[in-house]
Structure formats: structure tokens, C-alpha cells
Coordinates of C-alpha atoms in Angstrom, one line a residue:
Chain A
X1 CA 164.1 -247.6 1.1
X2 CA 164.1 -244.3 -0.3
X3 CA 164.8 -241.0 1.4
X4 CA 164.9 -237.5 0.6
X5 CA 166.5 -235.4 3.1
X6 CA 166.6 -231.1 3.1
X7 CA 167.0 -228.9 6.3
X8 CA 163.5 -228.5 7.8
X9 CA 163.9 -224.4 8.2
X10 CA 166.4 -221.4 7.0
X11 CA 165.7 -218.0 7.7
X12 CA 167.6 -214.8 5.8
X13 CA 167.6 -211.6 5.3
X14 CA 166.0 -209.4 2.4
X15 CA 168.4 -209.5 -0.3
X16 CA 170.6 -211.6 1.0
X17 CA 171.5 -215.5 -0.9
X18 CA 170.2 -218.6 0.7
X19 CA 171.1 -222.2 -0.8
X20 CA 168.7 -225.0 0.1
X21 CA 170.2 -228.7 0.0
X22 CA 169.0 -231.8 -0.6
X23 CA 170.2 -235.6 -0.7
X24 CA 168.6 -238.3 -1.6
X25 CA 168.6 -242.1 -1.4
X26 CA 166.5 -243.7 -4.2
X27 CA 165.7 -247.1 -6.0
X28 CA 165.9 -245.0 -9.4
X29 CA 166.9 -241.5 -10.5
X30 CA 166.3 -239.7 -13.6
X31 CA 166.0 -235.6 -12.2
X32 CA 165.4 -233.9 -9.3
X33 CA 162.8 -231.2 -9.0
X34 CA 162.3 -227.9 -6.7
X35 CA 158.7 -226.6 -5.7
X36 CA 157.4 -224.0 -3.8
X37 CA 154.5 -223.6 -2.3
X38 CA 153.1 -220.5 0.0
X39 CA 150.9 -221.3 2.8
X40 CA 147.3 -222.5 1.7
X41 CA 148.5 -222.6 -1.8
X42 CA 149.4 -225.4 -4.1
X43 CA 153.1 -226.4 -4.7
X44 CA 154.8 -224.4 -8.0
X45 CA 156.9 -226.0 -10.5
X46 CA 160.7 -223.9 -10.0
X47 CA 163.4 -226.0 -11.9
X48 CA 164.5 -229.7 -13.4
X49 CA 167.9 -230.6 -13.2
X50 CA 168.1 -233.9 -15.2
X51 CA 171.6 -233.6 -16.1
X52 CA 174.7 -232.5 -13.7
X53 CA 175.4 -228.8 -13.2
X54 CA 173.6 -225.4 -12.8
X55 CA 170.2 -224.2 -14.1
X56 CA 169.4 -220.8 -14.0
X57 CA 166.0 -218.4 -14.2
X58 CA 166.2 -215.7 -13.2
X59 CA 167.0 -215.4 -9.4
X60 CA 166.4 -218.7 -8.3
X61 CA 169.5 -221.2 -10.3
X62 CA 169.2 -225.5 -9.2
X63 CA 172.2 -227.7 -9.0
X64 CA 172.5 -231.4 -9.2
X65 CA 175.5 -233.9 -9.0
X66 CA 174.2 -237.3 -9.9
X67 CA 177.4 -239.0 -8.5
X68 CA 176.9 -237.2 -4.8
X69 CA 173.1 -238.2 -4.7
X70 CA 172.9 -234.5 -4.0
X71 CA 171.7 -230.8 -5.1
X72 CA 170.7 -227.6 -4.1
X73 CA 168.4 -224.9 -4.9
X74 CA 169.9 -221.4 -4.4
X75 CA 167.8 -218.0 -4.5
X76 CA 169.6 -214.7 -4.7
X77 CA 168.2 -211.3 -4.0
X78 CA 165.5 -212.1 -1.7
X79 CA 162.6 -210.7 -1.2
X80 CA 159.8 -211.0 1.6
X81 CA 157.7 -213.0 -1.1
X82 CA 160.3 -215.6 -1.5
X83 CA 159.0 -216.7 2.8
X84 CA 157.3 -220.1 1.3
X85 CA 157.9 -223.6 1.6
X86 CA 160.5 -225.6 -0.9
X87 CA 160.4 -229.1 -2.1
X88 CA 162.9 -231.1 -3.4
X89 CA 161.5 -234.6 -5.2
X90 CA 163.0 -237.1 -7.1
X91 CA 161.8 -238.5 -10.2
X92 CA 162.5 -242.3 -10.1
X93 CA 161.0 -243.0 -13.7
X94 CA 161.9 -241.5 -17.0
X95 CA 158.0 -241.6 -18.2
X96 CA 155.4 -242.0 -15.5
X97 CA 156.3 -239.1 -13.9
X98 CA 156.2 -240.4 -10.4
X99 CA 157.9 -237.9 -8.0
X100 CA 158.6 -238.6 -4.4
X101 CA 159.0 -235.7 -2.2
X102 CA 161.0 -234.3 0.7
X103 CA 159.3 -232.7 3.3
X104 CA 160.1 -229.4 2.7
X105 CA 162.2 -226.6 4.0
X106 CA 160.3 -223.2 5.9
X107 CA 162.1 -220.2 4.1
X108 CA 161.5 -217.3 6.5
X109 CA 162.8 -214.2 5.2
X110 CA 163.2 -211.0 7.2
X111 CA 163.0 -207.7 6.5
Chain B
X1 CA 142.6 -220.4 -18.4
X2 CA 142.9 -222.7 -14.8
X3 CA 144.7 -225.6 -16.4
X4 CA 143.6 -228.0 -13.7
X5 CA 140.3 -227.6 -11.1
X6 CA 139.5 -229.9 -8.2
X7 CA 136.0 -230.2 -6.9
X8 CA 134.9 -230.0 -4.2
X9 CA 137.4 -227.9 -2.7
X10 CA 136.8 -228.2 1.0
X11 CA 134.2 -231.3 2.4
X12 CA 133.6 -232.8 5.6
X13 CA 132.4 -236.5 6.2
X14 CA 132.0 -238.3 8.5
X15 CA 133.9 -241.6 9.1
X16 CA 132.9 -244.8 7.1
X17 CA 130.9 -242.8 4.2
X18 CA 132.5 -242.7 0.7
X19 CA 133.8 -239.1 -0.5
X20 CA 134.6 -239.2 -4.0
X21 CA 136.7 -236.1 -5.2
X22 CA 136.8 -234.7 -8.8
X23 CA 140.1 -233.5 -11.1
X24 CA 139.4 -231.6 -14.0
X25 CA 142.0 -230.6 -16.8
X26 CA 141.7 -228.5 -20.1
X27 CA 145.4 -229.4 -21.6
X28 CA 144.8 -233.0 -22.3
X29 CA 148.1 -234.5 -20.8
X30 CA 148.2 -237.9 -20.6
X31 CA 149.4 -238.1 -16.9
X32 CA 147.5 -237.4 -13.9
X33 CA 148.5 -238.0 -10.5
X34 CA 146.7 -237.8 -6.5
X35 CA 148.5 -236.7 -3.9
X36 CA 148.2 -236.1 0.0
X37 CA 149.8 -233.7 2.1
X38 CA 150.2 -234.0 5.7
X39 CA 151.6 -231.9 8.1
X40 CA 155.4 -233.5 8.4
X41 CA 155.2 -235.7 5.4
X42 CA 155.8 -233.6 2.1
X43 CA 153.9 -234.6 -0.6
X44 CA 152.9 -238.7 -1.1
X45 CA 151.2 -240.0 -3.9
X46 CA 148.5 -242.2 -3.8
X47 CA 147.3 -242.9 -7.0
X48 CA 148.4 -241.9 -11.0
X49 CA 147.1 -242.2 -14.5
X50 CA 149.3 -242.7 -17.8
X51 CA 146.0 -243.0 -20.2
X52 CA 141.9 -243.6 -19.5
X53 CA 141.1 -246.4 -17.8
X54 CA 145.0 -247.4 -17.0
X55 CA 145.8 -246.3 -13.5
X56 CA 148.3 -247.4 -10.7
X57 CA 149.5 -247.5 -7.4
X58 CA 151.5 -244.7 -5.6
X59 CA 153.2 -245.6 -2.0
X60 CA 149.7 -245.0 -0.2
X61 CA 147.0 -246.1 -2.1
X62 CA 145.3 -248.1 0.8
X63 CA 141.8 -247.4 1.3
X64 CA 141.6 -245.5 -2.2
X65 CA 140.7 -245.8 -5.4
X66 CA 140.7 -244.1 -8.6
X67 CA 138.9 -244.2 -12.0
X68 CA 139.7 -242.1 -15.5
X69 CA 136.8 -242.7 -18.5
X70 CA 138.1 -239.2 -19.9
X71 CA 141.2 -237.8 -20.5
X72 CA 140.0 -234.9 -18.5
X73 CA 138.6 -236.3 -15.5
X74 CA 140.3 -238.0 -12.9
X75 CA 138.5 -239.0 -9.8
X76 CA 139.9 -240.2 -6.5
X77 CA 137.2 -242.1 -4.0
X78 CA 137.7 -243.1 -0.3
X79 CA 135.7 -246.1 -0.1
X80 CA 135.0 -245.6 3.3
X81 CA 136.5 -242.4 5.0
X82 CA 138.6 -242.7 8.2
X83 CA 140.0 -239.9 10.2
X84 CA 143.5 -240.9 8.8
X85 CA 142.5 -239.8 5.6
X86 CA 142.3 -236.2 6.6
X87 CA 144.5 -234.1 4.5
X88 CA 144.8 -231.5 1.7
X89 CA 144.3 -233.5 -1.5
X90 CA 146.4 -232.0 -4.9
X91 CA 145.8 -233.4 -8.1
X92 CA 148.8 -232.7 -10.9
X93 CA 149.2 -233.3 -14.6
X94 CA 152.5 -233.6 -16.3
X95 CA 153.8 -231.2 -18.3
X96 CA 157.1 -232.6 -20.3
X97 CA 159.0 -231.5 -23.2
X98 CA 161.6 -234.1 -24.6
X99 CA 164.4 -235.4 -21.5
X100 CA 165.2 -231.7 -20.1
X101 CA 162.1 -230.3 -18.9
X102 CA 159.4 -232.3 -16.6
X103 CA 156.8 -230.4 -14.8
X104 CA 153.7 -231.2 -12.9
X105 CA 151.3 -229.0 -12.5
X106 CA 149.2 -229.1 -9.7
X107 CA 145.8 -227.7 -9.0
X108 CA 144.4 -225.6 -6.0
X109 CA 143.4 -228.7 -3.9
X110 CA 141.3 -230.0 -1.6
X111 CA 140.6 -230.2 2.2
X112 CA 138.8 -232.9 3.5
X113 CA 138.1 -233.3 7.4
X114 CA 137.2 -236.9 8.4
X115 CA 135.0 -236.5 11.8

């Protein structure tokens, strides 16, 4: 089967760091992706990792190590607008473009 | 400049009629893709494009079907709604650039309630 697994809720502090993980079990694997999406709002495009290591913009930097199945989104700074949803998906195909999700991790951050 | 617009954008049906819903882009990407989100489940897709007229099959394409005769237009129809099929709808295009950057893009959605 395949499985994407990342903690269902985290809750900081304004300005603190928060690093979201996620593991996955796939039948292929050519990137992982991050989303977020805000309540009653569509899911936005945050990073690719296709290749092992860090990715960076701005506060928000993605991490990926093909050989642990595993990576991790980490925002810095945070701020009350950063309280969203976060996906982690898999792309399984170098061309279609198929992703297959995780269910999300609830980012509650207080002031 | 909306990139991607879904029509309608909220409906309710009734059980066993057909709903058909509407995906509209102005970038002319070649893939499009339907997905469902449920309360619990993430994101699933149900159906995608790669071209007009060649579609396939996501991991829950039962009970829907999907047709492309533009580039622009990609339509999703539940032949025959149940109340399982309740759910936000997002349609997506795919925004790549060589092996290092893959995006989709996904418009504002759609929420259907089945009664």
C-alpha cells in the first residue's frame, strides 16, 4: 500500500520555529511536496524537494532524505497567519503529476 | 488573472441525479487533475488529464467520470450522486519547470452537498 504519515496537530508560539515531519511508504518516489491551506481556502503550493537536502524561501525551508522515506517542513518566525493546515504529498510519477496526500497537520499558533 | 475557476462553486442535489462540475484554466498546461477532500482523508484524486480527450484513473474514481474536448475545460460528472460523494471538490493544473520544480495549482473549489 502506500502511506503518508505527519503528526495530525502542533501548536507554537508567535515567533517561535516549528518543524513538521513526514514519512512515507510508496510504490514510487520522485519528490515530495508541502501545501498549505487556511480554512475554507484551497491548498497552496510551499516547496519541492526532488533531490536530498534543504530548500529554502524565505521563512519556511523543506527537507527530504530519499534513503529514510522521510522529510520535514520547518517554518521559522511565526506568525498568527502561519495557523493553517500543511500537506505533505508524494509524487509517485516523474510526468503525470499524480500526488498522493497526507492528511494534514493543524498548525495553531499562539499569540 | 485567476489562473484556474471551478463552476459552480457550491450545489446541492439530491441523491441519484447527475451533477456535472466545470474546471476552467487560462495557462494552457497540459495536466489537469480532480480531487476530493474529506474531513480525515487529505486530499484523493479521482480523476486526471495529461492531453484532450486522454484522461485516467486516480485511487477513487468510482461513480465518476470525466471528459476534456479543450485544453481549458475539464469537467468532472457524478453519474448519479450519492450522499458519499459529499465533499469539497479542487481542480489543479501542473505547473513544472524541468526535474526541480513541480507545482499544482489548485483552484477555489467546490462544495457539493448530496441530500
Amino acid at each position: 500500500g502506500q502511506s503518508l504519515e505527519q503528526p495530525s496537530e502542533v501548536t507554537a508560539v508567535e515567533g517561535a520555529i516549528v518543524q513538521i515531519n513526514c514519512t512515507y511508504q510508496t510504490s514510487g518516489f520522485y519528490g515530495l511536496s508541502w501545501y498549505q491551506q487556511h480554512d475554507g481556502g484551497a491548498p497552496t503550493f510551499l516547496s519541492y524537494n526532488a533531490l536530498d537536502g534543504l530548500e529554502e524561501t524565505g521563512r519556511f525551508s523543506s527537507f527530504l532524505s530519499r534513503s529514510d522515506s522521510y522529510g520535514y517542513l520547518l517554518l521559522q518566525e511565526l506568525q498568527m497567519k502561519d495557523s493553517a493546515s500543511y500537506f505533505c504529498a508524494v509524487h509517485g510519477s516523474s510526468n503525470t503529476g499524480k500526488l498522493i496526500f497526507g492528511q494534514g497537520t493543524t498548525l495553531q499558533v499562539k499569540p | 488573472d485567476a489562473g484556474i475557476t471551478q463552476s459552480p462553486r457550491h450545489k446541492v442535489t439530491e441523491t441519484g441525479t447527475p451533477v456535472t462540475l466545470r474546471c476552467h484554466q487560462t495557462e494552457n498546461h497540459r495536466y489537469m487533475y480532480w480531487y476530493r477532500q474529506d474531513p480525515g482523508h487529505g486530499l484523493r484524486l479521482i480523476h486526471y488529464s495529461y492531453g484532450v480527450k486522454d484522461t485516467d484513473k486516480g485511487e477513487v474514481s468510482d461513480g465518476y467520470s470525466v471528459s476534456r474536448s479543450k485544453t481549458e475545460d475539464f469537467l468532472l460528472t457524478l453519474e448519479s450522486a450519492t450522499s458519499s460523494q459529499t465533499s469539497v471538490y479542487f481542480c489543479a493544473i501542473k505547473r513544472s519547470q524541468g526535474l526541480l520544480y513541480n507545482e499544482q495549482f489548485f483552484g477555489p473549489g467546490t462544495r457539493l452537498t448530496v441530500l
